[in-house]
Coordinates of C-alpha atoms and ligand atoms in Angstrom, one line a residue:
M1 CA 72.1 3.8 -19.0
S2 CA 72.6 2.9 -22.3
K3 CA 70.8 4.4 -25.4
R4 CA 68.0 2.6 -26.6
F5 CA 67.1 2.5 -30.3
Y6 CA 64.5 4.7 -30.8
I7 CA 62.0 4.6 -33.6
T8 CA 58.9 6.5 -34.5
T9 CA 56.3 6.9 -37.2
A10 CA 54.5 10.0 -38.7
I11 CA 51.8 11.0 -36.3
D12 CA 48.6 10.9 -38.0
Y13 CA 46.0 13.5 -38.4
V14 CA 43.1 12.4 -36.5
N15 CA 40.2 13.4 -39.4
G16 CA 39.0 10.0 -40.1
Q17 CA 39.9 6.4 -39.8
P18 CA 43.1 4.6 -40.5
H19 CA 43.6 3.0 -43.9
L20 CA 46.2 1.1 -45.5
G21 CA 49.1 3.5 -45.9
H22 CA 48.9 4.3 -41.9
A23 CA 48.7 0.7 -41.5
Y24 CA 51.9 -0.1 -43.8
E25 CA 54.0 2.7 -42.1
K26 CA 53.1 1.2 -38.7
I27 CA 54.1 -2.1 -39.6
I28 CA 57.2 -1.1 -41.1
A29 CA 58.3 0.6 -37.8
D30 CA 56.9 -2.2 -35.7
V31 CA 59.2 -4.9 -37.6
I32 CA 62.0 -2.8 -37.3
A33 CA 61.4 -2.2 -33.6
R34 CA 60.9 -6.3 -33.2
A35 CA 63.9 -7.0 -35.4
R36 CA 66.2 -4.8 -33.1
R37 CA 64.7 -6.3 -29.9
S38 CA 65.4 -9.9 -31.6
L39 CA 68.9 -8.6 -32.2
G40 CA 69.3 -7.9 -28.4
Q41 CA 69.0 -4.0 -28.5
E42 CA 67.0 -2.3 -26.1
T43 CA 64.2 -0.5 -28.3
F44 CA 61.6 2.2 -27.9
F45 CA 59.0 2.6 -30.7
L46 CA 56.6 5.7 -30.5
T47 CA 53.6 6.0 -32.9
G48 CA 50.7 8.4 -32.4
L49 CA 48.3 11.1 -33.3
D50 CA 48.6 14.8 -34.6
E51 CA 45.6 16.5 -33.3
H52 CA 45.7 20.1 -33.9
G53 CA 45.4 22.3 -36.9
Q54 CA 42.9 23.2 -39.7
K55 CA 42.2 19.7 -41.0
V56 CA 41.3 18.3 -37.6
Q57 CA 39.4 21.5 -36.6
Q58 CA 37.4 21.5 -39.8
A59 CA 36.6 17.6 -39.5
A60 CA 35.3 18.1 -35.9
Q61 CA 33.3 21.1 -37.2
A62 CA 31.8 19.2 -39.8
E63 CA 30.4 16.6 -37.2
K64 CA 29.4 19.6 -34.9
K65 CA 31.7 18.5 -32.3
N66 CA 34.3 20.6 -30.4
P67 CA 37.7 19.5 -31.4
Q68 CA 38.9 17.8 -28.3
E69 CA 35.9 15.6 -27.9
Y70 CA 36.1 14.7 -31.7
C71 CA 39.8 13.8 -31.2
D72 CA 39.0 11.9 -28.2
A73 CA 36.6 9.5 -29.8
L74 CA 38.9 9.1 -32.7
A75 CA 41.8 8.3 -30.6
A76 CA 40.1 5.3 -29.4
D77 CA 39.6 4.0 -32.8
W78 CA 43.3 4.7 -33.5
Q79 CA 44.5 3.0 -30.2
A80 CA 42.3 0.1 -31.1
F81 CA 44.0 -0.3 -34.5
A82 CA 47.3 -0.3 -33.3
K83 CA 46.3 -3.2 -31.1
K84 CA 44.8 -4.8 -34.1
L85 CA 48.1 -4.6 -36.0
E86 CA 49.9 -6.0 -32.8
L87 CA 52.3 -3.1 -32.7
T88 CA 54.9 -3.2 -29.9
N89 CA 54.7 0.7 -29.3
D90 CA 56.2 1.9 -26.0
D91 CA 54.1 4.8 -26.0
F92 CA 51.4 6.4 -27.9
V93 CA 51.5 10.3 -28.2
R94 CA 48.5 12.6 -28.8
T95 CA 49.6 16.1 -29.4
T96 CA 46.8 17.4 -27.1
Q97 CA 48.5 15.7 -24.0
P98 CA 49.8 18.4 -21.5
R99 CA 53.2 16.7 -21.6
H100 CA 53.9 17.2 -25.2
K101 CA 52.0 21.0 -25.0
E102 CA 54.2 22.1 -22.2
F103 CA 57.2 20.8 -24.0
V104 CA 56.3 22.8 -27.4
Q105 CA 55.7 25.8 -25.5
A106 CA 59.1 25.5 -23.5
T107 CA 60.6 25.2 -27.0
L108 CA 59.1 28.0 -28.3
T109 CA 59.9 30.3 -25.1
K110 CA 63.6 29.2 -25.5
L111 CA 63.8 29.7 -29.3
N112 CA 62.2 33.0 -29.1
A113 CA 64.5 34.2 -26.5
A114 CA 67.5 33.2 -28.5
G115 CA 66.3 35.3 -31.5
H116 CA 65.3 32.6 -33.7
F117 CA 61.9 34.4 -34.7
Y118 CA 60.6 37.5 -35.6
K119 CA 57.2 39.0 -36.2
A120 CA 56.1 40.2 -39.7
S121 CA 53.2 41.0 -41.9
Y122 CA 52.4 39.1 -45.0
T123 CA 49.8 40.4 -47.7
G124 CA 48.5 37.8 -50.0
F125 CA 45.5 36.1 -51.7
Y126 CA 43.5 34.3 -49.1
S127 CA 40.8 31.6 -50.0
A128 CA 38.2 31.7 -46.9
R129 CA 37.0 28.4 -48.1
E130 CA 40.1 26.6 -48.3
E131 CA 41.4 28.5 -45.3
T132 CA 44.9 28.9 -47.0
F133 CA 47.0 31.8 -48.6
L134 CA 47.5 31.0 -52.4
T135 CA 50.3 31.7 -54.5
E136 CA 51.2 32.8 -57.9
K137 CA 51.4 29.1 -58.7
D138 CA 47.9 28.5 -57.9
R139 CA 46.6 31.0 -60.6
L140 CA 44.9 29.5 -63.8
P141 CA 46.5 30.5 -67.1
D142 CA 44.1 33.7 -67.5
G143 CA 45.2 34.9 -64.2
K144 CA 42.3 33.9 -62.2
F145 CA 41.9 31.5 -59.0
D146 CA 39.9 28.4 -59.7
A147 CA 36.2 28.6 -58.7
S148 CA 36.9 25.7 -56.2
Y149 CA 39.1 28.3 -53.9
G150 CA 35.5 30.3 -53.6
D151 CA 36.0 34.2 -53.0
V152 CA 39.8 35.0 -53.0
V153 CA 40.4 38.3 -51.0
E154 CA 43.7 40.0 -50.7
L155 CA 44.2 40.0 -47.0
K156 CA 47.3 41.4 -44.6
E157 CA 48.1 39.1 -41.7
D158 CA 50.8 39.3 -39.1
N159 CA 52.6 36.1 -38.0
Y160 CA 56.0 34.9 -36.3
Y161 CA 58.7 33.5 -38.6
F162 CA 61.5 31.1 -38.0
K163 CA 64.7 32.2 -39.6
L164 CA 65.7 29.3 -41.7
G165 CA 68.1 31.0 -44.4
A166 CA 71.2 31.1 -42.0
H167 CA 70.8 27.1 -41.9
Q168 CA 70.6 26.3 -45.6
Q169 CA 74.4 25.6 -46.1
W170 CA 75.0 23.9 -42.8
L171 CA 72.1 21.5 -43.9
I172 CA 73.5 21.0 -47.4
D173 CA 76.9 20.0 -45.6
Y174 CA 75.3 17.9 -43.0
I175 CA 73.4 15.7 -45.6
E176 CA 76.4 15.6 -47.6
A177 CA 78.6 14.3 -45.0
N178 CA 76.0 11.7 -43.6
P179 CA 74.8 9.6 -46.7
D180 CA 72.5 7.2 -44.6
F181 CA 70.9 10.5 -43.0
I182 CA 68.0 10.3 -45.7
S183 CA 67.2 7.0 -47.2
P184 CA 66.7 5.6 -50.0
S185 CA 69.4 7.6 -51.5
Y186 CA 66.9 8.9 -54.4
R187 CA 65.0 10.8 -51.8
R188 CA 68.5 12.0 -50.1
N189 CA 69.4 13.4 -53.7
E190 CA 66.0 15.3 -54.3
V191 CA 66.3 17.0 -51.0
L192 CA 70.0 18.1 -51.8
G193 CA 68.7 19.1 -55.1
F194 CA 65.9 21.2 -53.6
L195 CA 68.6 22.7 -51.2
K196 CA 71.1 23.7 -53.9
N197 CA 68.7 25.5 -56.2
N198 CA 66.3 27.2 -54.0
T199 CA 66.7 29.8 -51.2
L200 CA 64.7 28.5 -48.1
E201 CA 61.9 30.8 -47.0
D202 CA 61.6 31.6 -43.7
L203 CA 59.1 29.1 -41.8
C204 CA 55.7 30.6 -40.7
I205 CA 55.3 29.2 -37.4
T206 CA 52.0 30.8 -36.1
R207 CA 48.4 31.2 -37.2
P208 CA 46.2 34.2 -36.0
I209 CA 43.5 32.8 -33.3
T210 CA 41.2 34.7 -35.5
R211 CA 41.8 32.6 -38.4
L212 CA 42.5 29.0 -36.5
N213 CA 42.4 28.6 -32.6
W214 CA 42.8 24.8 -32.6
G215 CA 46.5 24.7 -31.8
I216 CA 49.0 25.4 -28.9
P217 CA 48.7 28.9 -27.6
L218 CA 52.1 30.6 -28.4
P219 CA 53.4 31.1 -24.9
F220 CA 54.7 34.8 -25.8
D221 CA 52.0 36.3 -27.7
P222 CA 48.0 35.3 -26.7
E223 CA 46.9 36.5 -30.4
F224 CA 48.3 33.3 -32.0
V225 CA 48.8 29.5 -32.2
T226 CA 51.4 27.5 -33.2
Y227 CA 51.5 26.0 -36.7
V228 CA 50.4 22.5 -36.6
W229 CA 53.8 21.3 -38.2
F230 CA 56.0 22.9 -35.8
D231 CA 53.9 21.5 -33.1
A232 CA 53.6 17.7 -34.6
L233 CA 57.3 17.3 -35.4
V234 CA 58.3 18.2 -31.8
N235 CA 56.6 15.0 -30.5
Y236 CA 59.5 12.9 -31.2
A237 CA 61.6 15.0 -28.6
S238 CA 58.6 15.8 -26.3
I239 CA 57.9 12.2 -25.7
A240 CA 61.7 11.4 -25.4
A241 CA 61.8 14.0 -22.9
A242 CA 58.6 12.6 -21.0
H243 CA 60.8 9.2 -20.5
P244 CA 63.6 10.7 -18.4
S245 CA 64.6 7.4 -17.2
L246 CA 65.3 6.2 -20.8
E247 CA 68.2 7.4 -22.9
L248 CA 66.3 7.8 -26.1
W249 CA 67.5 11.0 -28.0
P250 CA 68.6 11.2 -30.7
A251 CA 66.0 9.1 -32.4
D252 CA 67.5 6.3 -34.6
I253 CA 64.8 6.2 -37.3
H254 CA 61.9 8.2 -38.1
V255 CA 59.7 6.3 -40.6
I256 CA 57.5 8.6 -42.9
G257 CA 56.1 8.8 -46.4
K258 CA 57.6 10.5 -49.2
D259 CA 54.9 13.3 -49.1
I260 CA 56.3 14.8 -46.0
V261 CA 60.1 14.7 -46.6
K262 CA 60.8 18.2 -46.6
F263 CA 59.1 18.5 -43.0
H264 CA 61.4 16.0 -41.6
A265 CA 64.5 16.5 -43.8
V266 CA 64.7 20.4 -43.7
Y267 CA 62.6 21.9 -41.2
W268 CA 62.9 19.4 -38.5
P269 CA 67.0 19.4 -38.7
V270 CA 66.9 23.1 -38.5
M271 CA 64.6 23.1 -35.6
L272 CA 66.9 20.6 -33.7
K273 CA 69.9 22.6 -34.3
A274 CA 68.3 25.6 -32.8
M275 CA 67.0 23.5 -29.9
G276 CA 70.6 22.3 -29.4
L277 CA 69.7 18.8 -30.1
P278 CA 71.7 16.1 -32.1
L279 CA 69.8 15.0 -35.3
P280 CA 68.0 11.9 -35.6
K281 CA 70.3 9.2 -37.4
Q282 CA 67.9 8.4 -40.4
I283 CA 64.9 9.3 -42.1
L284 CA 63.5 6.4 -43.6
V285 CA 61.2 7.3 -46.6
H286 CA 58.5 4.7 -47.7
G287 CA 56.6 5.1 -51.1
W288 CA 52.8 5.5 -51.3
W289 CA 50.2 2.7 -52.0
Q290 CA 47.5 2.8 -54.8
K291 CA 44.8 0.5 -55.3
D292 CA 44.3 -1.1 -59.1
G293 CA 46.6 1.5 -60.2
A294 CA 44.6 4.4 -58.7
K295 CA 45.0 6.8 -55.9
I296 CA 43.5 5.8 -52.7
S297 CA 40.6 8.2 -52.0
K298 CA 37.4 7.9 -49.9
S299 CA 35.5 10.2 -52.3
T300 CA 35.8 7.7 -55.0
G301 CA 35.6 4.8 -52.8
N302 CA 39.2 3.1 -54.1
V303 CA 40.0 2.2 -50.7
I304 CA 41.3 -1.0 -48.7
D305 CA 39.8 -1.5 -45.3
P306 CA 42.9 -3.1 -43.3
I307 CA 40.5 -4.2 -40.6
A308 CA 38.4 -6.2 -43.2
V309 CA 41.5 -7.7 -44.8
I310 CA 42.7 -8.6 -41.4
N311 CA 39.2 -10.1 -40.2
E312 CA 39.0 -12.1 -43.4
W313 CA 42.7 -13.4 -43.8
G314 CA 44.6 -12.9 -40.4
L315 CA 47.0 -10.2 -39.3
D316 CA 50.1 -12.1 -40.2
A317 CA 48.8 -12.4 -43.8
F318 CA 48.3 -8.8 -44.0
R319 CA 51.7 -7.7 -42.4
F320 CA 53.4 -10.3 -44.9
Y321 CA 51.8 -9.1 -48.0
V322 CA 52.5 -5.4 -47.4
L323 CA 56.1 -6.0 -46.6
R324 CA 56.7 -8.8 -49.2
E325 CA 54.9 -6.9 -52.0
L326 CA 56.6 -3.7 -51.6
D327 CA 60.3 -2.4 -50.7
I328 CA 60.7 0.7 -48.5
G329 CA 60.9 3.4 -51.1
P330 CA 59.0 3.1 -54.2
D331 CA 55.1 3.3 -54.6
G332 CA 53.2 0.1 -54.7
N333 CA 50.0 -1.2 -56.0
W334 CA 47.3 -3.3 -54.0
T335 CA 45.4 -5.7 -56.1
D336 CA 43.2 -8.2 -54.3
A337 CA 44.4 -10.9 -56.9
S338 CA 48.1 -10.4 -56.1
F339 CA 47.3 -10.5 -52.3
R340 CA 45.4 -13.9 -52.8
S341 CA 48.3 -15.2 -54.9
R342 CA 51.0 -14.4 -52.1
Y343 CA 48.7 -15.9 -49.6
Q344 CA 48.2 -19.1 -51.5
A345 CA 51.7 -19.6 -52.9
E346 CA 54.0 -18.1 -50.0
L347 CA 52.0 -18.7 -47.0
A348 CA 49.7 -21.7 -47.7
N349 CA 51.6 -23.7 -50.1
G350 CA 55.1 -22.5 -48.9
L351 CA 55.6 -21.7 -45.3
G352 CA 52.3 -23.6 -44.2
N353 CA 52.7 -26.6 -46.0
L354 CA 56.1 -27.1 -44.9
V355 CA 55.5 -26.6 -41.2
N356 CA 52.1 -28.9 -41.4
R357 CA 53.7 -31.7 -43.2
S358 CA 57.0 -31.7 -41.2
L359 CA 55.3 -31.6 -38.0
S360 CA 52.7 -34.4 -39.0
M361 CA 55.0 -36.8 -40.3
L362 CA 57.0 -36.4 -37.1
K363 CA 54.0 -37.2 -35.4
R364 CA 52.9 -40.0 -37.3
Y365 CA 56.4 -41.8 -37.8
R366 CA 58.1 -40.8 -34.5
N367 CA 55.1 -40.3 -32.1
G368 CA 56.3 -36.6 -31.8
V369 CA 59.5 -37.5 -30.6
V370 CA 62.6 -35.4 -31.9
P371 CA 65.2 -37.7 -33.3
A372 CA 69.0 -37.7 -32.9
K373 CA 70.5 -34.1 -34.4
S374 CA 71.4 -34.1 -38.0
N375 CA 73.0 -31.2 -40.0
E376 CA 71.9 -31.7 -43.5
L377 CA 69.9 -28.4 -43.8
A378 CA 72.1 -26.5 -41.3
T379 CA 74.2 -24.5 -43.9
D380 CA 71.0 -23.4 -45.6
A381 CA 69.7 -22.3 -42.2
A382 CA 72.9 -20.5 -41.1
K383 CA 72.9 -18.9 -44.6
A384 CA 69.2 -17.5 -44.1
A385 CA 69.9 -16.3 -40.3
D386 CA 73.2 -14.6 -41.1
E387 CA 71.5 -12.7 -44.4
T388 CA 68.5 -11.8 -42.1
R389 CA 70.7 -10.7 -39.2
A390 CA 72.5 -8.3 -41.7
L391 CA 69.1 -7.1 -43.5
F392 CA 67.4 -6.3 -40.1
K393 CA 70.5 -3.9 -39.3
Q394 CA 69.7 -2.2 -42.6
S395 CA 66.1 -2.2 -42.4
Q396 CA 65.9 -4.1 -45.5
L397 CA 62.7 -5.9 -44.8
Q398 CA 61.6 -7.0 -48.2
S399 CA 65.3 -8.5 -48.9
A400 CA 65.1 -10.0 -45.5
L401 CA 61.7 -12.0 -46.3
Q402 CA 63.2 -12.9 -49.5
S403 CA 66.2 -14.6 -47.8
I404 CA 63.8 -16.4 -45.4
W405 CA 61.8 -17.8 -48.3
G406 CA 64.9 -19.2 -49.5
L407 CA 65.1 -21.5 -46.6
V408 CA 61.2 -22.3 -46.8
N409 CA 61.6 -23.2 -50.5
R410 CA 64.8 -25.2 -49.9
A411 CA 63.2 -27.1 -46.9
N412 CA 60.1 -27.8 -49.1
K413 CA 62.5 -29.2 -51.8
Y414 CA 64.2 -31.3 -49.3
V415 CA 60.8 -32.9 -48.5
D416 CA 60.4 -33.6 -52.0
E417 CA 63.8 -35.0 -52.7
T418 CA 63.9 -37.3 -49.6
A419 CA 60.3 -38.5 -49.8
P420 CA 60.2 -39.4 -46.2
F421 CA 56.6 -40.9 -47.0
K422 CA 58.4 -43.5 -48.9
L423 CA 61.4 -43.9 -46.2
A424 CA 58.8 -44.7 -43.4
K425 CA 57.5 -47.7 -45.6
D426 CA 60.9 -49.4 -45.3
P427 CA 62.1 -50.3 -41.9
A428 CA 65.8 -50.6 -43.3
Q429 CA 65.5 -46.8 -43.8
A430 CA 64.5 -45.8 -40.3
Q431 CA 67.7 -44.1 -39.5
R432 CA 67.6 -42.2 -42.8
L433 CA 64.1 -41.1 -41.9
D434 CA 65.3 -39.9 -38.3
E435 CA 67.5 -37.4 -40.2
V436 CA 64.9 -36.1 -42.2
L437 CA 62.7 -35.4 -39.7
Y438 CA 65.1 -33.7 -37.5
N439 CA 66.3 -31.5 -40.3
L440 CA 62.6 -30.7 -41.2
A441 CA 61.7 -29.9 -37.5
E442 CA 64.7 -27.8 -36.9
A443 CA 64.1 -26.0 -39.9
C444 CA 60.9 -25.1 -39.1
R445 CA 62.2 -23.8 -35.4
V446 CA 64.8 -21.7 -37.2
L447 CA 62.2 -20.3 -39.4
A448 CA 60.1 -19.3 -36.5
V449 CA 62.8 -17.5 -35.0
L450 CA 63.6 -15.5 -38.2
L451 CA 60.0 -14.6 -39.0
W452 CA 59.1 -13.7 -35.4
P453 CA 59.5 -9.8 -36.2
F454 CA 57.1 -10.0 -39.4
L455 CA 54.6 -12.7 -38.2
P456 CA 54.7 -12.8 -34.5
G457 CA 51.5 -14.7 -34.3
T458 CA 52.4 -17.5 -36.7
A459 CA 56.1 -17.7 -35.3
T460 CA 54.7 -18.3 -31.7
K461 CA 52.2 -20.9 -33.3
I462 CA 55.2 -22.7 -34.9
Y463 CA 57.1 -22.6 -31.3
A464 CA 53.8 -24.2 -29.7
Q465 CA 53.5 -26.8 -32.4
L466 CA 56.9 -27.6 -31.7
G467 CA 56.1 -27.9 -28.1
L468 CA 58.5 -25.2 -27.2
P469 CA 57.4 -22.5 -24.7
G470 CA 57.3 -18.8 -25.2
S471 CA 58.1 -16.8 -28.3
P472 CA 60.9 -17.2 -30.8
D473 CA 61.9 -13.3 -30.0
K474 CA 65.6 -13.6 -30.2
L475 CA 67.7 -14.0 -33.2
E476 CA 70.5 -15.8 -31.3
A477 CA 68.0 -18.7 -31.0
A478 CA 68.4 -19.3 -34.9
T479 CA 71.4 -21.3 -34.2
W480 CA 71.1 -24.7 -35.8
G481 CA 70.6 -27.7 -33.3
G482 CA 68.6 -25.9 -30.9
L483 CA 65.6 -28.9 -31.1
P484 CA 66.8 -31.4 -28.2
S485 CA 66.5 -34.8 -29.2
G486 CA 64.1 -36.7 -27.3
H487 CA 61.8 -33.6 -26.9
T488 CA 58.1 -34.4 -27.6
I489 CA 56.5 -31.8 -29.9
G490 CA 52.9 -30.2 -29.6
E491 CA 50.0 -30.7 -32.0
P492 CA 50.4 -29.6 -35.7
A493 CA 47.8 -27.5 -37.0
P494 CA 47.4 -25.6 -40.3
L495 CA 48.7 -22.1 -40.1
F496 CA 47.3 -20.4 -43.2
P497 CA 44.2 -22.5 -44.2
R498 CA 43.6 -22.6 -48.0
K499 CA 40.7 -20.6 -49.3
D500 CA 38.8 -21.6 -52.5
V501 CA 38.7 -18.3 -54.4
Ligands
LIG601 N1 50.3 14.8 -39.5 C1 51.1 14.7 -40.6 C2 52.5 13.8 -40.0 C3 53.2 14.9 -38.9 S1 54.6 13.8 -38.6 C4 55.4 14.9 -37.4 C5 50.6 13.8 -41.6 N2 49.6 12.8 -41.4 S2 48.8 11.8 -42.2 O1 47.9 11.1 -41.7 O2 48.4 12.6 -43.6 O3 49.7 10.8 -42.7 C6 50.6 10.2 -42.1 C7 51.7 9.1 -42.9 O4 50.8 8.2 -43.4 C8 52.5 9.9 -43.7 O5 53.7 9.3 -43.3 C9 51.9 9.7 -45.0 O6 53.0 9.5 -45.9 C10 51.4 8.0 -44.7 N3 50.4 7.8 -45.9 C11 49.1 8.3 -46.0 N4 48.8 8.0 -47.3 C12 49.4 7.0 -47.7 C13 49.5 6.0 -48.8 N5 48.5 5.8 -49.7 N6 50.5 5.0 -49.1 C14 51.3 5.1 -47.8 N7 51.6 6.0 -47.0 C15 50.5 7.1 -47.1 O7 51.1 13.7 -42.9

């Protein structure tokens, strides 16, 4: 049994419908998973839902539902969303599943027995409205707490704490010795800066059931439930353990957003160390999307509904835009104008036009029969394939798309330079026309192979239009010359219909 490439997303709170940010993270992970499979690696891709805790309990209460029923109803929408994005996830975790809860409880029992926890009481200022303890930082300049917190009362509360202090230096050393552990490097530097300039406070891992009961019961004290982040982080390991016939752990990549780096790069490594498990190989941190330069927010109506975009423009246009527009790391800004302009320029006029005119000419001038092999674009295709292969291994998705479009643009230019429509009028140029048509058809085939992880539907359509069976899902097929002469192609059809806007 060999270790699988194991990639995860953050698990989303089920307190509403999925939005652009959730879709983006899932598409990143899906493209990396598909790219690894295309490279020939056995891969396991996990996504799912974070169902416990105060946020979910409050959302359920607002709809006067019990939390489990509330989660069950929404989980169906989120699973349908994963299908809509054509995610190739191998499992879908819900933290209310027994397989997960039992693993969390076993972990807690083990860590407690090994002396990692202690019980202590904490006195602080508590906002019942926000259901949270406030700190000195939350005070206004006049020393009071903002009216939005409602009544703030001093409260004494017992809880269990996880000793983190002893791990601080070890974690700093680990991050310094493993430069790829947190990517991009500026996120790594932020974590190192935080760890070097602060003393880690012990992590409160429980909530008293008098205050919050929607959580995993603490196995050694019935007065408490497990803090939602302790529960949620463990999903990556609990689901790995739920597939004992596969070698999954350690995870190769946890894809997460920039707001939850501390949980993944500080708490999770310490938890794993205590659990006696190796650390994930990489925490890959993406930025946040805004829309029209402002925060995405349901309350102001500044939102993008991914499902509406997909229904109007097609899934592959959506997958393409989010990965082409924004590299993994910085923040991005969605505007409808830039979405349309990329659709028009890169998909409709770029890739779509190339495939459509190449295959239509082959159909018209050669009855759809592939001529003898020719290698004029072979070097350009090999360059794109080599670059894409290397970039896939580094999860550099935006750069891979740029490299692939290098080939799209080169092939479109080749059409303009060789002018096959003119060659077709001159019987003396028949052999030259054969060469041009072979190069174009074969470039389209190579593009389908390179594009498959990003645009699986489009890549499969290009294969079908070339009269080739199945999906171009193995990168080794990108080798030049795969299209046999004498083969008859299928029916050309536009891949990205032009839209008048
Ligand atoms: N439940 C926790 C994660 C637990 S992981 C063990 C959580 N859930 S969340 O639903 O709030 O966020 C899920 C993911 O979506 C996070 O990685 C977060 O960064 C990402 N995004 C939420 N809004 C986003 C944008 N506007 N843009 C990009 N990603 C964003 O946190």
